[in-house]
PDB file of C-alpha atoms in Angstrom:
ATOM      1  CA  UNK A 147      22.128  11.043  56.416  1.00 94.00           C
ATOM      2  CA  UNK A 148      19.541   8.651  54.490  1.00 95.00           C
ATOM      3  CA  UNK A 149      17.402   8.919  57.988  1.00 97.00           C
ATOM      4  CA  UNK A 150      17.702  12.482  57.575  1.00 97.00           C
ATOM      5  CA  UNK A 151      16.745  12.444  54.141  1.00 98.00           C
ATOM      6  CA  UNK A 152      13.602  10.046  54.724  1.00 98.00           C
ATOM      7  CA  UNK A 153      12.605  12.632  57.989  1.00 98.00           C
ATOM      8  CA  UNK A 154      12.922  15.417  55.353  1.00 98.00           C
ATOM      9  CA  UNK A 155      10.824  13.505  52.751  1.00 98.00           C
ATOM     10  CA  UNK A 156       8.288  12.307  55.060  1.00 98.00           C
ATOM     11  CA  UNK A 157       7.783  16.069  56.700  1.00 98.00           C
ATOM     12  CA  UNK A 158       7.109  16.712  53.314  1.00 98.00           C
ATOM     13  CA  UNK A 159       4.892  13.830  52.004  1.00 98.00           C
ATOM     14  CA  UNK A 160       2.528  14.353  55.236  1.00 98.00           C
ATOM     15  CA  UNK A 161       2.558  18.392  54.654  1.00 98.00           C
ATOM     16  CA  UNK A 162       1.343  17.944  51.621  1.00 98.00           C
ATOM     17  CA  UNK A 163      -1.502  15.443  52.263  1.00 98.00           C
ATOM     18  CA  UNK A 164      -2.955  17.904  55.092  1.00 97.00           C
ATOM     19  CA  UNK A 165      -2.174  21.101  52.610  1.00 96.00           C
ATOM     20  CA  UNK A 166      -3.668  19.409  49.205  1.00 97.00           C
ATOM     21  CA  UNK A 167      -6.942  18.459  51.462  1.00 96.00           C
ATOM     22  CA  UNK A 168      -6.331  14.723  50.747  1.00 97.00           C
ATOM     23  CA  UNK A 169      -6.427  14.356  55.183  1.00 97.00           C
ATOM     24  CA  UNK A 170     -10.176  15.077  54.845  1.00 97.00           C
ATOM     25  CA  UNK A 171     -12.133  11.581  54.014  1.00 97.00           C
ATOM     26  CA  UNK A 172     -14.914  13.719  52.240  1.00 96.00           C
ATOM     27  CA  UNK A 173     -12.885  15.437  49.685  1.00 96.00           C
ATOM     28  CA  UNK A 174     -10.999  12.149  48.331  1.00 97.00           C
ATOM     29  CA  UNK A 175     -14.804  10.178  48.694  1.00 96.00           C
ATOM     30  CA  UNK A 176     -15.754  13.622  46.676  1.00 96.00           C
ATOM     31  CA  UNK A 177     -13.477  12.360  44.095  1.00 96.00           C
ATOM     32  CA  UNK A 178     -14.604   9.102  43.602  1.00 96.00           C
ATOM     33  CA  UNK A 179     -18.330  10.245  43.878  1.00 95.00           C
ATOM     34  CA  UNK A 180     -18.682  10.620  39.746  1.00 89.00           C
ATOM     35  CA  UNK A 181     -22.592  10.331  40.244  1.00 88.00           C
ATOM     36  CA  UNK A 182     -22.824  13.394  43.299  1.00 88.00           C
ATOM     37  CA  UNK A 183     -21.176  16.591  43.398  1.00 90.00           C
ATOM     38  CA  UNK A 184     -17.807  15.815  42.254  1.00 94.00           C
ATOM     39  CA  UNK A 185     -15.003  17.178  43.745  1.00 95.00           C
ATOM     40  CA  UNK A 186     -11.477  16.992  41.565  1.00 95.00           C
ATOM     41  CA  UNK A 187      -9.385  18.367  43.761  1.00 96.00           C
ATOM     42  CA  UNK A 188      -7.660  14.463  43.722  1.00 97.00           C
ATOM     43  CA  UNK A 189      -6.618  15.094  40.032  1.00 96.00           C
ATOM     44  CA  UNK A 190      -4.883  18.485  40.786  1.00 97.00           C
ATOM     45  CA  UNK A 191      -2.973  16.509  43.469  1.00 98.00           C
ATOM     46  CA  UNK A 192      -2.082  13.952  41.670  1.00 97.00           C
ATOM     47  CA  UNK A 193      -0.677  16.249  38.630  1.00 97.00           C
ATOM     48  CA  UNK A 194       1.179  18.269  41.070  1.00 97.00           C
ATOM     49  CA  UNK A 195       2.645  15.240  42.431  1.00 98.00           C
ATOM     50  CA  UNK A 196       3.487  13.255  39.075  1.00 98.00           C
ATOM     51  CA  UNK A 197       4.953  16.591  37.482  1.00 98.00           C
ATOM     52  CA  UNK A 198       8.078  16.524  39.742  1.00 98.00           C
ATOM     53  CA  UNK A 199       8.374  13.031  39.859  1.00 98.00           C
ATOM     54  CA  UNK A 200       8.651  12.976  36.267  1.00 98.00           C
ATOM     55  CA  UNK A 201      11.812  15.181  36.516  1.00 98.00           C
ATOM     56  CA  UNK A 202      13.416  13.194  38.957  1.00 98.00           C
ATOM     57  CA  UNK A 203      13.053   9.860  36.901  1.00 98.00           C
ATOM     58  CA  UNK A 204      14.558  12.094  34.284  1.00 97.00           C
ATOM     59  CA  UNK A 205      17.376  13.238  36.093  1.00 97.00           C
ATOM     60  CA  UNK A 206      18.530   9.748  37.523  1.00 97.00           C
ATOM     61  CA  UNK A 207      19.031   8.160  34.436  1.00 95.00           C
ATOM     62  CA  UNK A 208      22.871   7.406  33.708  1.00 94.00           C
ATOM     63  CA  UNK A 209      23.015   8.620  37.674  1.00 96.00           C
ATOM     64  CA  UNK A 210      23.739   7.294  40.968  1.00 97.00           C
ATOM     65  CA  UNK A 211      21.536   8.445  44.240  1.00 97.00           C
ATOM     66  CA  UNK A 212      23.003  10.928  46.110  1.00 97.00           C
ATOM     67  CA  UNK A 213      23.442   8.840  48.769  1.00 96.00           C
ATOM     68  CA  UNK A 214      24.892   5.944  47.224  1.00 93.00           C
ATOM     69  CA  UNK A 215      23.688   2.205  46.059  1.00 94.00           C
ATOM     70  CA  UNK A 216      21.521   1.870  43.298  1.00 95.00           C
ATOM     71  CA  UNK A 217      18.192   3.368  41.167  1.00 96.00           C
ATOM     72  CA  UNK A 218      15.843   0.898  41.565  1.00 95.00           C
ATOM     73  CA  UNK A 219      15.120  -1.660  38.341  1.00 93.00           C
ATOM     74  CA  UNK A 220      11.797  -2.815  37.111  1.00 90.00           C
ATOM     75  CA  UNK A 221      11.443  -6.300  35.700  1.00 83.00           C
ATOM     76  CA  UNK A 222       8.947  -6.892  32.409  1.00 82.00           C
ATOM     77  CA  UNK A 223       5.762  -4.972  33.167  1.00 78.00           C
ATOM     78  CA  UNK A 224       2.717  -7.676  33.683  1.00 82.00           C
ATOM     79  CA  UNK A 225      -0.189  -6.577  35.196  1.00 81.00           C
ATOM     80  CA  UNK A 226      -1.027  -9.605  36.886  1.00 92.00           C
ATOM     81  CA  UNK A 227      -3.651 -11.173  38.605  1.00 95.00           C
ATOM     82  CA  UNK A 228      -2.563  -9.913  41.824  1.00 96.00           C
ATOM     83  CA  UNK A 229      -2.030  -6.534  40.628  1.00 97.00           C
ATOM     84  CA  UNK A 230      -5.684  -6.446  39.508  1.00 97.00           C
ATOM     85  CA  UNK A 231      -7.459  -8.084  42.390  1.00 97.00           C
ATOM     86  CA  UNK A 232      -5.356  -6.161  45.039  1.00 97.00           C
ATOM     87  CA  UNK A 233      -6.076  -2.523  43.771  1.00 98.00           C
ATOM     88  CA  UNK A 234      -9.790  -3.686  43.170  1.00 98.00           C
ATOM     89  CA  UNK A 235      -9.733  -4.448  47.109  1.00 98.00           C
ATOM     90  CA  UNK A 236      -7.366  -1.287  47.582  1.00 98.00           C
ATOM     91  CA  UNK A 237     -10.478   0.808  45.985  1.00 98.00           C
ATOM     92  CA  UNK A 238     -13.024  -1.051  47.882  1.00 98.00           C
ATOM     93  CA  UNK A 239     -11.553   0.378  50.959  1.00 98.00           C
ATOM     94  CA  UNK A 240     -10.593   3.717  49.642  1.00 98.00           C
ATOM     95  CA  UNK A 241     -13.878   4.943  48.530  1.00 98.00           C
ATOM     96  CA  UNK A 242     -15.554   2.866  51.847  1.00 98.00           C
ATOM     97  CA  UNK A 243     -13.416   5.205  54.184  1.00 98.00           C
ATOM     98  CA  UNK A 244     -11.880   7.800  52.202  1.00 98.00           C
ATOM     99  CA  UNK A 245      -8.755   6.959  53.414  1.00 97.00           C
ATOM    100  CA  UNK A 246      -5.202   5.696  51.954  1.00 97.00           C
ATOM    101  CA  UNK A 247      -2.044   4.434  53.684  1.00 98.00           C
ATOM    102  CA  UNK A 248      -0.289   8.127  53.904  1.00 98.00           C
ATOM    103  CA  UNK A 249      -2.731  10.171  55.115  1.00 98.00           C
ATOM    104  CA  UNK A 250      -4.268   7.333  57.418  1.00 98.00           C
ATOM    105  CA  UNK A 251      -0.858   7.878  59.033  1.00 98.00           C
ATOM    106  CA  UNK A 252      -0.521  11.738  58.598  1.00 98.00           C
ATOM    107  CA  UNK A 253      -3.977  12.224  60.292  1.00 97.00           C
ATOM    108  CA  UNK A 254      -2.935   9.841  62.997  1.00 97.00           C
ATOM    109  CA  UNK A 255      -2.475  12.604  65.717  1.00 97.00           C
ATOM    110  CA  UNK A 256      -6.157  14.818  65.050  1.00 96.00           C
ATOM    111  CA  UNK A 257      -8.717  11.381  63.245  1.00 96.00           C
ATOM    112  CA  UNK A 258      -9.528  10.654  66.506  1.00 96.00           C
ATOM    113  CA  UNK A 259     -11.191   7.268  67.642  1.00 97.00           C
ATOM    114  CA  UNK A 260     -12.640   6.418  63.633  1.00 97.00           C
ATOM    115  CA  UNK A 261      -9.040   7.509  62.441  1.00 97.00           C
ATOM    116  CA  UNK A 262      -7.146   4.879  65.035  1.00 98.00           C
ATOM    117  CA  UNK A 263      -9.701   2.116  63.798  1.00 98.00           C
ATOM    118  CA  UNK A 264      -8.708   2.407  60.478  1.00 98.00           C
ATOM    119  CA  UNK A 265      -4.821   2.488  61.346  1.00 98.00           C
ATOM    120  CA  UNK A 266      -4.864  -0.687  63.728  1.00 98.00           C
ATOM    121  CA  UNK A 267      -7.123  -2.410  60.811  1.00 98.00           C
ATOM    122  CA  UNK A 268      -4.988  -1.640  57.944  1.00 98.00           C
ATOM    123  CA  UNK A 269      -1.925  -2.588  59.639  1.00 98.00           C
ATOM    124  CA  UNK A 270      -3.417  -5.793  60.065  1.00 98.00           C
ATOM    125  CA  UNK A 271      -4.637  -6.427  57.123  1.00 98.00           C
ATOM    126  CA  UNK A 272      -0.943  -5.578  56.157  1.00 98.00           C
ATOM    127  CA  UNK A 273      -0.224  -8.525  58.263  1.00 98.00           C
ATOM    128  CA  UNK A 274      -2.556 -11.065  56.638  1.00 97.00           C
ATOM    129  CA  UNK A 275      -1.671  -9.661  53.139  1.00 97.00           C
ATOM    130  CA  UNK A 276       1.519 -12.156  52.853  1.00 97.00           C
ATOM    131  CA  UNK A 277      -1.374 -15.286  53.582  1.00 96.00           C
ATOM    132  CA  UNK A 278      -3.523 -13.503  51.146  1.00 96.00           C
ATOM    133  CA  UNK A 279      -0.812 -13.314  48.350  1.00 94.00           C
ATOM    134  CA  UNK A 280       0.140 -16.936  48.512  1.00 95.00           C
ATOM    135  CA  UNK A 281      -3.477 -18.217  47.895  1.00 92.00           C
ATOM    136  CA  UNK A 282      -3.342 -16.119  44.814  1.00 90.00           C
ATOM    137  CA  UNK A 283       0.353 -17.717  43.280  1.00 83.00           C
TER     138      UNK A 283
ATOM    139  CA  UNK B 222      -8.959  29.056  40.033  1.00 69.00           C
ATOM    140  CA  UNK B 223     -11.212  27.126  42.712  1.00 88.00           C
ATOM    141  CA  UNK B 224      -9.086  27.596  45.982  1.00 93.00           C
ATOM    142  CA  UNK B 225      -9.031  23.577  46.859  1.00 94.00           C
ATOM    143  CA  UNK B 226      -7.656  23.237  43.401  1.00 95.00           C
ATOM    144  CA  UNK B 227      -5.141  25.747  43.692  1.00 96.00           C
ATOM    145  CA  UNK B 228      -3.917  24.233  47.176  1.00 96.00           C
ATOM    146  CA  UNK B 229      -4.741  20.485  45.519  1.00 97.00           C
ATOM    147  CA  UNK B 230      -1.600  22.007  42.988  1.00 97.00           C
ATOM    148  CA  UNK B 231       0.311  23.239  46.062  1.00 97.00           C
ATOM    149  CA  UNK B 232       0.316  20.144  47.972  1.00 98.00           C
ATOM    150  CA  UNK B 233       0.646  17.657  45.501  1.00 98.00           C
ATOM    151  CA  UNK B 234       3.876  19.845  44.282  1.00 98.00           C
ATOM    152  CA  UNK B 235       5.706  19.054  47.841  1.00 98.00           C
ATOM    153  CA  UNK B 236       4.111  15.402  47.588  1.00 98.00           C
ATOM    154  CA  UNK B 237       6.113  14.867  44.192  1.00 98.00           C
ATOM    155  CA  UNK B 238       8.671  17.188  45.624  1.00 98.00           C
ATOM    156  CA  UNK B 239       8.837  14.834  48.596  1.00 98.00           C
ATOM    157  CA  UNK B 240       9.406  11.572  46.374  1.00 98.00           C
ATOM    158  CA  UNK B 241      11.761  12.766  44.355  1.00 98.00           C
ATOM    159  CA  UNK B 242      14.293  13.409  47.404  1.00 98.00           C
ATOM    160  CA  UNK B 243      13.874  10.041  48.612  1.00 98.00           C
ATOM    161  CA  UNK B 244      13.996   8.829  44.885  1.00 98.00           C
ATOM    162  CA  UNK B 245      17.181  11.233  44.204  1.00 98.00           C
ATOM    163  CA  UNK B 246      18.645  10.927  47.393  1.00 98.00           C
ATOM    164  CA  UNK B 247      18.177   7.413  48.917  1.00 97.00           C
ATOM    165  CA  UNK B 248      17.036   5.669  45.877  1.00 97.00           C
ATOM    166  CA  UNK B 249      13.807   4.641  47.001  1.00 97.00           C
ATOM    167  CA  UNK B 250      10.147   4.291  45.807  1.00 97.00           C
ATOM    168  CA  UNK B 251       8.430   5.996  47.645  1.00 97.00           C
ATOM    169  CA  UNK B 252       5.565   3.824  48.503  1.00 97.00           C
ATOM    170  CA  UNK B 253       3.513   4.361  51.623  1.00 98.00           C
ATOM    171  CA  UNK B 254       2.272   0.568  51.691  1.00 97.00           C
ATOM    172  CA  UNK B 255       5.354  -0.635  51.176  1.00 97.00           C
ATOM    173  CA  UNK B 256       7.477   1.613  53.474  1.00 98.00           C
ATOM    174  CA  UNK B 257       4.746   1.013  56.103  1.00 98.00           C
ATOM    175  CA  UNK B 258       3.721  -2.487  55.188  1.00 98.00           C
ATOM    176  CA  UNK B 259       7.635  -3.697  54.662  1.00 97.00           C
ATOM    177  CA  UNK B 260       7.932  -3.356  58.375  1.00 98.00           C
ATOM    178  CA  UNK B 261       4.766  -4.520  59.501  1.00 98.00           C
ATOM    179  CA  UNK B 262       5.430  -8.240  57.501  1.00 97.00           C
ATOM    180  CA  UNK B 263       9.092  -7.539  58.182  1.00 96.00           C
ATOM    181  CA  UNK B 264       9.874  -8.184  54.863  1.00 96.00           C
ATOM    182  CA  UNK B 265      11.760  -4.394  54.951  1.00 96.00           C
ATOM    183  CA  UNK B 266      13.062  -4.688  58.290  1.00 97.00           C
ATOM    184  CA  UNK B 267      17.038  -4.536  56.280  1.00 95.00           C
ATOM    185  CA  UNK B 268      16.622  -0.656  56.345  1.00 96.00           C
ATOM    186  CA  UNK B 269      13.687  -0.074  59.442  1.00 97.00           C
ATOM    187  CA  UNK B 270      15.700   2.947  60.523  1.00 97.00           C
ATOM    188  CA  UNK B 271      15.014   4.462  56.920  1.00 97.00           C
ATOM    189  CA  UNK B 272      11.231   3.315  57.039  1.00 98.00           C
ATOM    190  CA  UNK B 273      10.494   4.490  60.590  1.00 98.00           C
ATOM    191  CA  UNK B 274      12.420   7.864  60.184  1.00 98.00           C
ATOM    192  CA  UNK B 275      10.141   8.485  57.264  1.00 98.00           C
ATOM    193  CA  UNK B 276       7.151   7.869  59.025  1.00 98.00           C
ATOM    194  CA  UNK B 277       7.866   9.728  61.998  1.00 98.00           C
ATOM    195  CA  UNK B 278       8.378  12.938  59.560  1.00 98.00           C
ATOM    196  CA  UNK B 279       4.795  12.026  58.139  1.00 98.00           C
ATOM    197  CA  UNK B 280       2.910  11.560  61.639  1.00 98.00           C
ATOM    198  CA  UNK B 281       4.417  14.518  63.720  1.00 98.00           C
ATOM    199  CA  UNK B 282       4.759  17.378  61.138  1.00 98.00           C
ATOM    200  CA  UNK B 283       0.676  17.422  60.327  1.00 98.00           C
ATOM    201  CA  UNK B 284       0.448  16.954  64.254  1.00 97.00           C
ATOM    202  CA  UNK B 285       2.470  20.206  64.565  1.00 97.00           C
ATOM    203  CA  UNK B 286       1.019  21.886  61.451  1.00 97.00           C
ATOM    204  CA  UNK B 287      -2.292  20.854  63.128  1.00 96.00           C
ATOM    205  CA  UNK B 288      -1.575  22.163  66.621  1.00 95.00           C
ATOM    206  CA  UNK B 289       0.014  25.670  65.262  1.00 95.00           C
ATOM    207  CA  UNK B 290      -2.560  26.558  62.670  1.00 92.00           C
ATOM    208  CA  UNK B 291      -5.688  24.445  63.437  1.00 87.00           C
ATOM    209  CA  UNK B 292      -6.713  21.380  61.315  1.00 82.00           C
ATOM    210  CA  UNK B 293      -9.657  20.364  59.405  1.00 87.00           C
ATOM    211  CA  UNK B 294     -11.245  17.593  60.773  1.00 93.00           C
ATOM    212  CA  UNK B 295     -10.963  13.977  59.040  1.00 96.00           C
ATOM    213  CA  UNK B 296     -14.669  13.924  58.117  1.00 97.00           C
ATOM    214  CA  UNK B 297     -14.309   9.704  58.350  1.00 96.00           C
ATOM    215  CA  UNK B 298     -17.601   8.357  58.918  1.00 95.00           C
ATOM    216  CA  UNK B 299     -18.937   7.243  62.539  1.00 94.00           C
ATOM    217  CA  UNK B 300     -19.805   3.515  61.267  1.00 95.00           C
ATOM    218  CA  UNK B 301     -16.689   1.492  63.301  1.00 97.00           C
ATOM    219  CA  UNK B 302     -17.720  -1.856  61.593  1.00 97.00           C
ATOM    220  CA  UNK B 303     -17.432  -0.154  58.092  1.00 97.00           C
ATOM    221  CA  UNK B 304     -13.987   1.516  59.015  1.00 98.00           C
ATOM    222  CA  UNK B 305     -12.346  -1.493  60.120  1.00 98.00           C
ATOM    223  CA  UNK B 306     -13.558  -3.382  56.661  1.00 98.00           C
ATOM    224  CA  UNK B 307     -12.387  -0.598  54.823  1.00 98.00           C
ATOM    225  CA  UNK B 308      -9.024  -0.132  56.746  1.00 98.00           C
ATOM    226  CA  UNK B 309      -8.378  -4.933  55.970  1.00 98.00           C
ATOM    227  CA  UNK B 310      -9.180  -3.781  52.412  1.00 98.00           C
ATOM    228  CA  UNK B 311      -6.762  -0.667  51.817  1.00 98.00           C
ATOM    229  CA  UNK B 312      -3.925  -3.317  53.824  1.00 98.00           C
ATOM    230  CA  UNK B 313      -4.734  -6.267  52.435  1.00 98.00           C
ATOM    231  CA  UNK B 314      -5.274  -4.700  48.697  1.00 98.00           C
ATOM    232  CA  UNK B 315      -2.131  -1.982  48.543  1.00 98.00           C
ATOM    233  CA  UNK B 316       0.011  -4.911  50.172  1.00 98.00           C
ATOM    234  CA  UNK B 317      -0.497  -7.692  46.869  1.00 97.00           C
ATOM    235  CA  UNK B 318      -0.942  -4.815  44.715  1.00 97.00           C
ATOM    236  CA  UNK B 319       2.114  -4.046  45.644  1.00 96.00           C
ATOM    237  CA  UNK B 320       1.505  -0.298  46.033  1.00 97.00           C
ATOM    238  CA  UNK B 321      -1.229   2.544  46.784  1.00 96.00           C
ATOM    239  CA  UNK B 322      -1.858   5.922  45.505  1.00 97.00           C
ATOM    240  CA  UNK B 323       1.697   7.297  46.081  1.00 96.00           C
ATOM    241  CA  UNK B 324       3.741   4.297  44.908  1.00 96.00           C
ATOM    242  CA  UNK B 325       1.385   3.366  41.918  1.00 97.00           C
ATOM    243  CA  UNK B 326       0.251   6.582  41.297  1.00 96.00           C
ATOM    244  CA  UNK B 327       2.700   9.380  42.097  1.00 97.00           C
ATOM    245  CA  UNK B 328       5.506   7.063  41.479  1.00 97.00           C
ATOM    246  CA  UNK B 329       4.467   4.494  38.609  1.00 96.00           C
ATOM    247  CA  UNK B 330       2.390   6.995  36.223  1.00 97.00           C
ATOM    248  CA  UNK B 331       5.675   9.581  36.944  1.00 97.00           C
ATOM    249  CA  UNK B 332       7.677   7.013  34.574  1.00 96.00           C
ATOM    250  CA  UNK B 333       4.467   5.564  32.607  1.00 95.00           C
ATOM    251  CA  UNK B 334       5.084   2.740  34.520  1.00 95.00           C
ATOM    252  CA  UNK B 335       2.522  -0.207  33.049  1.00 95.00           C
ATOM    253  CA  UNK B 336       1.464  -1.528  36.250  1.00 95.00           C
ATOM    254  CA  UNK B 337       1.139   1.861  38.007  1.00 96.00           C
ATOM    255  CA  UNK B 338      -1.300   3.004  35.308  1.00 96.00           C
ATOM    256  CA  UNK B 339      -2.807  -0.370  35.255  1.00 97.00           C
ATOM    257  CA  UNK B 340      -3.507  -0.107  39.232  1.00 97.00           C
ATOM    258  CA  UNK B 341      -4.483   3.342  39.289  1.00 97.00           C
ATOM    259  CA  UNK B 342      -7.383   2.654  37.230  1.00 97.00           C
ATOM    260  CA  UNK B 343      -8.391  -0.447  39.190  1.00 98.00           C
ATOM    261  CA  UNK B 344      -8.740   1.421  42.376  1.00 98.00           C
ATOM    262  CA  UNK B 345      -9.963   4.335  40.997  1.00 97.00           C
ATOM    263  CA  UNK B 346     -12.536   2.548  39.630  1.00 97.00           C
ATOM    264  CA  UNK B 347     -13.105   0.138  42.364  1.00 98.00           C
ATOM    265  CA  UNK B 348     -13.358   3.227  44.717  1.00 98.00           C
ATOM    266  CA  UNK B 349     -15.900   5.264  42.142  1.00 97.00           C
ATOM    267  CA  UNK B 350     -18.145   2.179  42.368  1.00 97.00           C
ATOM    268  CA  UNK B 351     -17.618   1.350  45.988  1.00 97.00           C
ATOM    269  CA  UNK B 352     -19.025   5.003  46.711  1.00 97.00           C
ATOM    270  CA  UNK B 353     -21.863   4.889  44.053  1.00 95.00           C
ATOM    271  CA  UNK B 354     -23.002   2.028  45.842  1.00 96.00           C
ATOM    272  CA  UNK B 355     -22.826   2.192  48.980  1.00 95.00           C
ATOM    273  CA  UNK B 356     -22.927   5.931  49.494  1.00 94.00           C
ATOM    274  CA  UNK B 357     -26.235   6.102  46.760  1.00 92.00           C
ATOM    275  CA  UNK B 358     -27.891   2.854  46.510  1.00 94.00           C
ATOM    276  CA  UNK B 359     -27.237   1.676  50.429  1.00 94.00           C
ATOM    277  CA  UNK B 360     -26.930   4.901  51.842  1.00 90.00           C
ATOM    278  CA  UNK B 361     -24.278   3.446  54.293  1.00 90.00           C
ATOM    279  CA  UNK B 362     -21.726   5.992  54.006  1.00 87.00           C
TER     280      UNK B 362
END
């Protein structure tokens, strides 16, 4: 059942990237592009994502998931130094490409040979984040 | 309204839809980079079948969507050497961040979560200068 759940929530996530536009590099660079012809499409996304995320925080409070264990906790907030220099290099790459970690994954099967590049290098840069991170504790 | 707005609205409605049934049902954040990068460092590999069922949703239903109805190209530029940079950045980056644009920002500004607010506008504001400069002053992308 939770494998069912995360196909059913995945199906979802990556219909949404390809419907909302955010699968096409030039609208999300579009975004970020404050100085050219902006696009904000990204900020409609983003509010239609955070509005019914904001119910289900709501709702789980005083719950359990449906599925069973736990909601999960967050420590004290502290926007550390990692924090900071990781999204600064997350942005770097984001406006470079115009991609992010979903839709790099839900345009897998049409980016052809640019989209694959980007895939095989992120993952790997996935794999050198944990040397990364300990030269910055 | 523009019609990329209006299906901007649309999509980001089954995005948040999306991560509140894995938030409702299983629990879970859900983080791209760290559902992706949890089994890549194999610091998630306790619930892989989870992770991977996830992704597999989120690779073959655009691929289907794609092959039914057509798709709109990825528009990624032809410059390999900047793509791979970029693609070391976005792992590297979401990975000690500790979260990208659906974790931080779907996710963390959802609850007016510090850090997700915090990290938003650090890679929203990396990215916006990233683009002025290289897209304006270089002309590289």
């Amino acid at each position: 059942m939770r494998n069912l759940m995360a196909i059913l929530a995945g199906s979802m996530f990556g219909a949404g990237l390809l419907i909302s536009g955010m699968t096409n590099t030039l609208k999300v660079q579009g975004w970020l592009d404050v100085f050219g012809n902006w696009d904000p499409t990204l900020a409609f996304v983003m509010g239609g994502g955070v509005i019914p995320m904001a119910l289900a925080w709501a709702y789980s409070k005083g719950r359990k998931p449906a599925l069973g264990g736990e909601f999960p906790t967050f420590g004290k907030p502290e926007a550390d130094k990692k924090l900071i220099i990781g999204s600064v290099m997350f942005g770097i790459g984001w406006g470079l490409a115009g991609l992010c970690p979903g839709p790099a994954l839900a345009s897998i099967s049409f980016g052809g040979i640019g989209g694959v590049t980007f895939l095989v290098a992120m993952l790997a840069g996935m794999l050198l984040a944990p040397m990364v991170r300990a030269k910055l504790d | 309204m523009n019609q990329d707005w209006l299906m901007g609205l649309l999509g980001g409605g089954l995005i948040g839809t999306s991560a509140a049934i894995f938030l409702l049902a299983n629990g879970k954040v859900m983080g791209a980079s760290g559902l992706i990068g949890g089994l890549v460092d194999k610091s998630g590999l306790g619930n892989w079948q989870e992770r991977l069922a996830w992704i597999a949703g989120l690779v073959i239903v655009p691929a289907i969507i794609t092959m039914l109805y057509g798709g709109k190209p990825t528009n990624i530029t032809g410059n390999i050497p900047v793509i791979i940079a970029a693609g070391l950045f976005v792992g590297i980056g979401t990975r000690i961040a500790n979260g990208c644009t659906s974790g931080h920002g779907i996710c963390g500004i959802s609850r007016m979560s510090l850090r997700g607010i915090v990290a938003t506008v650090f890679y929203i504001g990396a990215g916006g200068l990233t683009v002025v400069i290289f897209k304006h002053v270089l002309g590289i992308i």
